[in-house]
Short mmCIF file of C-alpha atoms and ligand atoms in Angstrom, two decimals:
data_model
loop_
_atom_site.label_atom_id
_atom_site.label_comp_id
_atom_site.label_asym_id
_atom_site.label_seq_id
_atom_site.Cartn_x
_atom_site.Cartn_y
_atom_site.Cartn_z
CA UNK F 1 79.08 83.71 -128.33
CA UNK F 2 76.13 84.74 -126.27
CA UNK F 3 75.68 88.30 -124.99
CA UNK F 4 76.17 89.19 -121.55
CA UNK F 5 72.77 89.87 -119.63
CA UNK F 6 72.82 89.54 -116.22
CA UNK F 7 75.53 90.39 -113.38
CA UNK F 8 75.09 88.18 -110.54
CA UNK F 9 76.18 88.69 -107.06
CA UNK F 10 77.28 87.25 -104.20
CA UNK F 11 76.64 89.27 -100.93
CA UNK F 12 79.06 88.33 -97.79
CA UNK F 13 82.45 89.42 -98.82
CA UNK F 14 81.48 90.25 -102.31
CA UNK F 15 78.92 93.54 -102.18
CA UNK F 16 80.59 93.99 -98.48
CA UNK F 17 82.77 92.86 -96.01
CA UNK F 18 80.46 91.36 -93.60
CA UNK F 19 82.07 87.95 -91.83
CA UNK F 20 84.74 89.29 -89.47
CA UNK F 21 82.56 92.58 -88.24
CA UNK F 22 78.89 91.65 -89.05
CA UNK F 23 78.00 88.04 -88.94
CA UNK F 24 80.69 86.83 -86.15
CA UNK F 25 79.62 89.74 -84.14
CA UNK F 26 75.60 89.17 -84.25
CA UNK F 27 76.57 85.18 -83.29
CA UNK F 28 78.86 86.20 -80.49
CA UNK F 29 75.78 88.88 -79.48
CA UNK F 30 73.34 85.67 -79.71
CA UNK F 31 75.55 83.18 -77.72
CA UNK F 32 75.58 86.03 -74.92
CA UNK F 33 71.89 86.63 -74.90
CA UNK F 34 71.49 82.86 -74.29
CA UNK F 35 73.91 82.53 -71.93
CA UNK F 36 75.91 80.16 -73.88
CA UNK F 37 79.71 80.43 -73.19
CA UNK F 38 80.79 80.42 -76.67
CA UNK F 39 82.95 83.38 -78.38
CA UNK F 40 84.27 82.94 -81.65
CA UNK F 41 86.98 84.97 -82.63
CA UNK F 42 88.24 86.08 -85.65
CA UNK F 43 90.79 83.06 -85.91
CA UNK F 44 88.07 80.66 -85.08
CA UNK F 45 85.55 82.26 -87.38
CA UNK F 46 87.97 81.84 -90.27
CA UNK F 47 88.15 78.40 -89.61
CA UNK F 48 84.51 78.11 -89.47
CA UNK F 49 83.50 79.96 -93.02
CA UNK F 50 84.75 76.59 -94.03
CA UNK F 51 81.06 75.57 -94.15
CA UNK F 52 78.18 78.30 -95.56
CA UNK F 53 74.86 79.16 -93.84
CA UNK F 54 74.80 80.23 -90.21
CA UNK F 55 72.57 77.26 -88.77
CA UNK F 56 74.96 74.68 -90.74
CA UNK F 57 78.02 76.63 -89.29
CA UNK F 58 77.02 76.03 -85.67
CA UNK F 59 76.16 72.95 -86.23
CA UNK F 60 79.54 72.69 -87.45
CA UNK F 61 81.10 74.16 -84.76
CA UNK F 62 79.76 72.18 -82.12
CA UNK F 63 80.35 68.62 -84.09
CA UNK F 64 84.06 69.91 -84.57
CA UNK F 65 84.86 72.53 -82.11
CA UNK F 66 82.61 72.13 -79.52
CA UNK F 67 82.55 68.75 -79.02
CA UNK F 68 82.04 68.89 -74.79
CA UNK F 69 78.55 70.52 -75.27
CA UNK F 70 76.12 68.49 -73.97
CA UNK F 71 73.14 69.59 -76.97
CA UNK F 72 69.36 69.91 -76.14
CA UNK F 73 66.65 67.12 -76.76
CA UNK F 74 65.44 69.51 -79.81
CA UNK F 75 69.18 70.51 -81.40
CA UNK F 76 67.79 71.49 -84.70
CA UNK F 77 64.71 73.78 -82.55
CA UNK F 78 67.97 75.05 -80.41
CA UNK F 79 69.85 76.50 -83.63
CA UNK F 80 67.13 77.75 -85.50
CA UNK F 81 65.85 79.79 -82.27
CA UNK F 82 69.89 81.11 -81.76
CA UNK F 83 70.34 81.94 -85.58
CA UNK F 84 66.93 83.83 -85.69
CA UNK F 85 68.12 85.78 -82.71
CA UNK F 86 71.84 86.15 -84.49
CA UNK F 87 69.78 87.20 -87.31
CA UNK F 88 68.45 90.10 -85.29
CA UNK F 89 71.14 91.20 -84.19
CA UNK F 90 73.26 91.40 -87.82
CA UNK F 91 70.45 93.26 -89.42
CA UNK F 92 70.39 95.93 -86.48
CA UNK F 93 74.01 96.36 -87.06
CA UNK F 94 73.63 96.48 -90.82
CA UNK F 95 70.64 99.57 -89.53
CA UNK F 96 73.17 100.99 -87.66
CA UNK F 97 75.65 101.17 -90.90
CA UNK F 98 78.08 98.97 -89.56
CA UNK F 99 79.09 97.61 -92.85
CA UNK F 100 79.47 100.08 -95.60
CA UNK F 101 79.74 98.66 -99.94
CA UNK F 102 83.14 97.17 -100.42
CA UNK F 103 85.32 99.49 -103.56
CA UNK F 104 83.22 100.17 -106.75
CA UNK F 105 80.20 98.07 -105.99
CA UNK F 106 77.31 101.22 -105.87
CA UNK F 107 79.65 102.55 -109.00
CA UNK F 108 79.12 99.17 -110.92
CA UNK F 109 75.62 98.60 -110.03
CA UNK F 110 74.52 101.89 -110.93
CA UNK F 111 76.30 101.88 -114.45
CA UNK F 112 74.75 98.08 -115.02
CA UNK F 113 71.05 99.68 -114.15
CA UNK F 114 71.73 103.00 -116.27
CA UNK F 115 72.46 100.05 -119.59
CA UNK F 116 69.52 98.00 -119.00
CA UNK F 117 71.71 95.09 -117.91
CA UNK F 118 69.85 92.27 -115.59
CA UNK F 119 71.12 92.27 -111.98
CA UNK F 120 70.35 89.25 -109.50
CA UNK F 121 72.07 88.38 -105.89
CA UNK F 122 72.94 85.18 -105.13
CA UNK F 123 73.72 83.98 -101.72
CA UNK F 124 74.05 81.90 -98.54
CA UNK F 125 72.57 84.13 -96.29
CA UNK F 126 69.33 85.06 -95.08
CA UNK F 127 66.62 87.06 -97.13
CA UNK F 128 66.06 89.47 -94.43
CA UNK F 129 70.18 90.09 -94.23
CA UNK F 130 70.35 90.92 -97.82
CA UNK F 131 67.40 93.20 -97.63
CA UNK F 132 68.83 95.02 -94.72
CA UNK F 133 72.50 95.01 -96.60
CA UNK F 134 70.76 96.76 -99.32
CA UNK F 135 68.34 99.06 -97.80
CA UNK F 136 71.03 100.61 -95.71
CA UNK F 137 73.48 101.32 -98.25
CA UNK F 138 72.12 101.41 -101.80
CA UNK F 139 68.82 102.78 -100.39
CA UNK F 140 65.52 101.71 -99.37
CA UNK F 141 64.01 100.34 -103.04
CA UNK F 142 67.23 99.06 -103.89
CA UNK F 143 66.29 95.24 -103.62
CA UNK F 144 63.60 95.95 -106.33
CA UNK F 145 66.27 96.96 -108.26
CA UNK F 146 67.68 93.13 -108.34
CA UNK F 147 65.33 90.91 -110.55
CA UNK F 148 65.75 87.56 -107.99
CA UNK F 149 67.23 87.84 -104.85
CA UNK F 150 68.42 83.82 -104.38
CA UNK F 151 69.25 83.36 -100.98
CA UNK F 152 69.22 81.17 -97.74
CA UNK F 153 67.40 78.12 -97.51
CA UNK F 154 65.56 78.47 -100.98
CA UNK F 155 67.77 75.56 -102.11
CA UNK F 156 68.86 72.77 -99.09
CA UNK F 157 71.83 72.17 -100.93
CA UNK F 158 73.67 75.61 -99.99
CA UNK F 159 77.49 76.80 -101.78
CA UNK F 160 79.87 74.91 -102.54
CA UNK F 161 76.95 73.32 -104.71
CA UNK F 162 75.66 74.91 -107.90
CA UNK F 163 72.09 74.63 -106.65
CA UNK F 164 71.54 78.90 -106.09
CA UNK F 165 73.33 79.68 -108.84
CA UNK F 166 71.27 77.03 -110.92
CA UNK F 167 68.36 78.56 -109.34
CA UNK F 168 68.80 81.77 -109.96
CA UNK F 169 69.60 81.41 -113.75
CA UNK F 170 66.19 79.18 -114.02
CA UNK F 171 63.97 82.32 -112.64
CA UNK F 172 65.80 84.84 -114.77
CA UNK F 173 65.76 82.25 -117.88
CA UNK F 174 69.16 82.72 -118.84
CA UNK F 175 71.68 80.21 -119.88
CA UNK F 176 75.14 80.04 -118.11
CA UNK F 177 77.12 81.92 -120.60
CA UNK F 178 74.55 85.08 -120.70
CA UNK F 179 75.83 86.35 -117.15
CA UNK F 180 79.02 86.65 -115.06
CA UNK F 181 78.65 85.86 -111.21
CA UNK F 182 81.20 88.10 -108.63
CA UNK F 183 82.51 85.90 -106.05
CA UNK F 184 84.92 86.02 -102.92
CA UNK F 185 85.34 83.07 -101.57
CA UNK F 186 86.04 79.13 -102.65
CA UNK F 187 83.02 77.70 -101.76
CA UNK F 188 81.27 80.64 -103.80
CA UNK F 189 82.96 80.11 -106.86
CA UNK F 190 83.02 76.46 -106.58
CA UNK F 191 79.12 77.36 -106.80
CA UNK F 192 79.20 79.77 -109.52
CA UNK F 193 81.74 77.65 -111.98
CA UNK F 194 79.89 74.84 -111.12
CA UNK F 195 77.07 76.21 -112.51
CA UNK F 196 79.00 77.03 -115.60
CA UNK F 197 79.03 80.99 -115.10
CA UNK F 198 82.29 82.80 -115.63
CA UNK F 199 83.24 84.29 -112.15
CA UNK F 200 85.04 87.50 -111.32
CA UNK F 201 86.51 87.14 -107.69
CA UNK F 202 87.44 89.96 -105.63
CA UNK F 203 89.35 88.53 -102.71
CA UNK F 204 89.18 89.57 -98.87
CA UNK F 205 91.26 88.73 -95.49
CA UNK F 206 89.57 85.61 -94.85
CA UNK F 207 89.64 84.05 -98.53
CA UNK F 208 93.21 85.49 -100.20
CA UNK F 209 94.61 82.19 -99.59
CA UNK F 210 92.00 80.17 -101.26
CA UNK F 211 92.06 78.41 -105.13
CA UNK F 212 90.88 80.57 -107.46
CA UNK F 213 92.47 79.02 -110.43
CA UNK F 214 89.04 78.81 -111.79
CA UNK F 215 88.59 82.39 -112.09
CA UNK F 216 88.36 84.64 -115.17
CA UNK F 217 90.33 86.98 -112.91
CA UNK F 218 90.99 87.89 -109.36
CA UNK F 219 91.27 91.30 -107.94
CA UNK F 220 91.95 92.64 -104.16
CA UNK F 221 88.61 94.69 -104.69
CA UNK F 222 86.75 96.40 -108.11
CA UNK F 223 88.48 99.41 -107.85
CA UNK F 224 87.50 102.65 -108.28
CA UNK F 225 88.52 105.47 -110.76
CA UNK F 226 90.40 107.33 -108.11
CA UNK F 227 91.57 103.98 -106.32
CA UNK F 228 92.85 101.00 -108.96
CA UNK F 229 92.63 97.60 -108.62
CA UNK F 230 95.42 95.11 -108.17
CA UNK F 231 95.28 92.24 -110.18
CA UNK F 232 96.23 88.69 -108.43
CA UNK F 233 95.96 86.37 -111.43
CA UNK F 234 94.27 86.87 -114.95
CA UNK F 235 93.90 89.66 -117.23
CA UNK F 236 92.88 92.85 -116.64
CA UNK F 237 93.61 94.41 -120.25
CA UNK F 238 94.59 97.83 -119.30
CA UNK F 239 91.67 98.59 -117.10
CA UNK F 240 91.85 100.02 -113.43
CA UNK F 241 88.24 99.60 -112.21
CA UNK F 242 86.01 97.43 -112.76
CA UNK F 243 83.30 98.68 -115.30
CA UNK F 244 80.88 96.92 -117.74
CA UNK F 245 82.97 97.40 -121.05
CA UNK F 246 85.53 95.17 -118.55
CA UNK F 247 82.87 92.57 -117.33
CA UNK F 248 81.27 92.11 -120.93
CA UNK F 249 84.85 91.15 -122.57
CA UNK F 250 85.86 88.86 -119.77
CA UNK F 251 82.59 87.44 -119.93
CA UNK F 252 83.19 86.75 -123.95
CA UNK F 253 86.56 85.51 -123.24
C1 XBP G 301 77.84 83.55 -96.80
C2 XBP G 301 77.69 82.65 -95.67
C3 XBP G 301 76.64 82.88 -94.73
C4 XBP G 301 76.87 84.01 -93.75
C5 XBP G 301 75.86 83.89 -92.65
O1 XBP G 301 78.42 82.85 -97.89
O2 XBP G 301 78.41 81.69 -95.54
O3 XBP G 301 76.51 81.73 -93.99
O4 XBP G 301 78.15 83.92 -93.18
O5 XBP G 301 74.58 83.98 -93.11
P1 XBP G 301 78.31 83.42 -99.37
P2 XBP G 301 73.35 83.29 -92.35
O6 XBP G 301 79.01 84.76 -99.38
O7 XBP G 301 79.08 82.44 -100.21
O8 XBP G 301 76.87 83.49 -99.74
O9 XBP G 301 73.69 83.25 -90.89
O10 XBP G 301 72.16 84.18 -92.64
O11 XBP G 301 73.19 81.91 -92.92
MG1 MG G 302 80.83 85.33 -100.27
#
């Protein structure tokens, strides 16, 4: 049984919950500054987290949902331009501290650096969205703290395929069974297991509905010691937060 060496995490809806009040705000901001008609709301949005990275969403969203839109000679120039601008947008929200840590995230991080344990992130979303993420709430050298930061368009092939996650383990040189990923969505751990890595999923408003039968275990959020978990399917042998002595036996089970 290998030892556990490396927590890896997702970022949207994992480390915080950014969809509903960070990323569907900065592409409604985006649509208005190019005087595009569009507004997704939260309803919509859901519907649209159905497919990862922003540019692939709006393609999405006009193939499925937006079908009367009449797109530009250059589409793909058209998307990138509006995503760089929603990009803008998110990260000056994230300055603004919009989106604070979900439940015992800073707690668990901080314990995980204090034993020497490996930490990497490994994501969908842009670089510069995970630096801002980080630099606004865990502090301005925080991303150094993170040995790779996997994320965006490193690999084309973004979650539900194992490609980050595969990625990821590569730069660190760790097998599979030496980490544990934290997800909160499908597509994320569809990503994670599929890379072989045990997955602790901590669900939100958006994904409680999804499978997560592939799960070591599933909680509403880490928990804290002043604010338990709850525990939606699995294990969670007497414990009420999420610490390492918890991570490091579900990662041996
Ligand atoms: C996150 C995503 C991302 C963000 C938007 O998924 O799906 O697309 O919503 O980010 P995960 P960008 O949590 O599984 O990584 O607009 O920067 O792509
Ligand atoms: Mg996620």
């Amino acid at each position: 049984m290998a030892e556990l060496k490396a927590l890896l995490f997702d970022v949207d809806g994992t480390l915080a919950d950014t969809e509903k009040d960070g990323h569907r705000v900065a592409f409604n901001l985006a649509f208005a500054a190019e005087n595009l008609d569009w507004h997704w709301d939260e309803a919509l949005y859901g519907k649209l987290l159905a497919v990862t990275g922003g540019k692939e969403r709006i393609q999405y969203y006009l193939s499925h949902f937006n079908t009367e839109f009449a797109p530009p000679e250059d589409l793909t120039g058209f998307i990138k331009k509006l995503h760089q601008l929603k990009t803008d947008f998110y990260t000056q929200l994230l300055a603004e501290g919009a989106i604070p840590l979900r439940p015992g995230v800073a707690r668990l991080i901080a314990e995980a650096r204090e034993a020497g344990m490996r930490l990497a992130i490994v994501t969908t979303t842009t670089p510069a969205n995970v630096h801002a993420l980080l630099t606004h709430t865990l502090g301005a050298d925080s991303a150094d703290w993170f040995d790779v930061i996997a994320a965006g368009d490193i690999v084309p092939a973004k979650k539900p395929a194992p490609d980050i996650y595969d990625w990821a383990l590569a730069q660190m040189g760790l097998t599979a069974d030496e980490t544990i990923a934290f997800e909160d969505s499908r597509n994320g751990i569809l990503s994670s297991r599929g890379a072989g890595i045990k997955t602790l999923v901590t669900i939100n408003d958006y994904t409680q509905e999804d499978d997560f039968s592939a799960a070591e275990i599933v909680l509403n959020h880490l928990g804290e010691p002043n604010m338990p978990f709850a525990v939606l399917a699995g294990n969670g042998m007497g414990h009420t937060f999420v610490d390492l002595a918890m991570v490091s036996n579900l990662a041996k089970a």
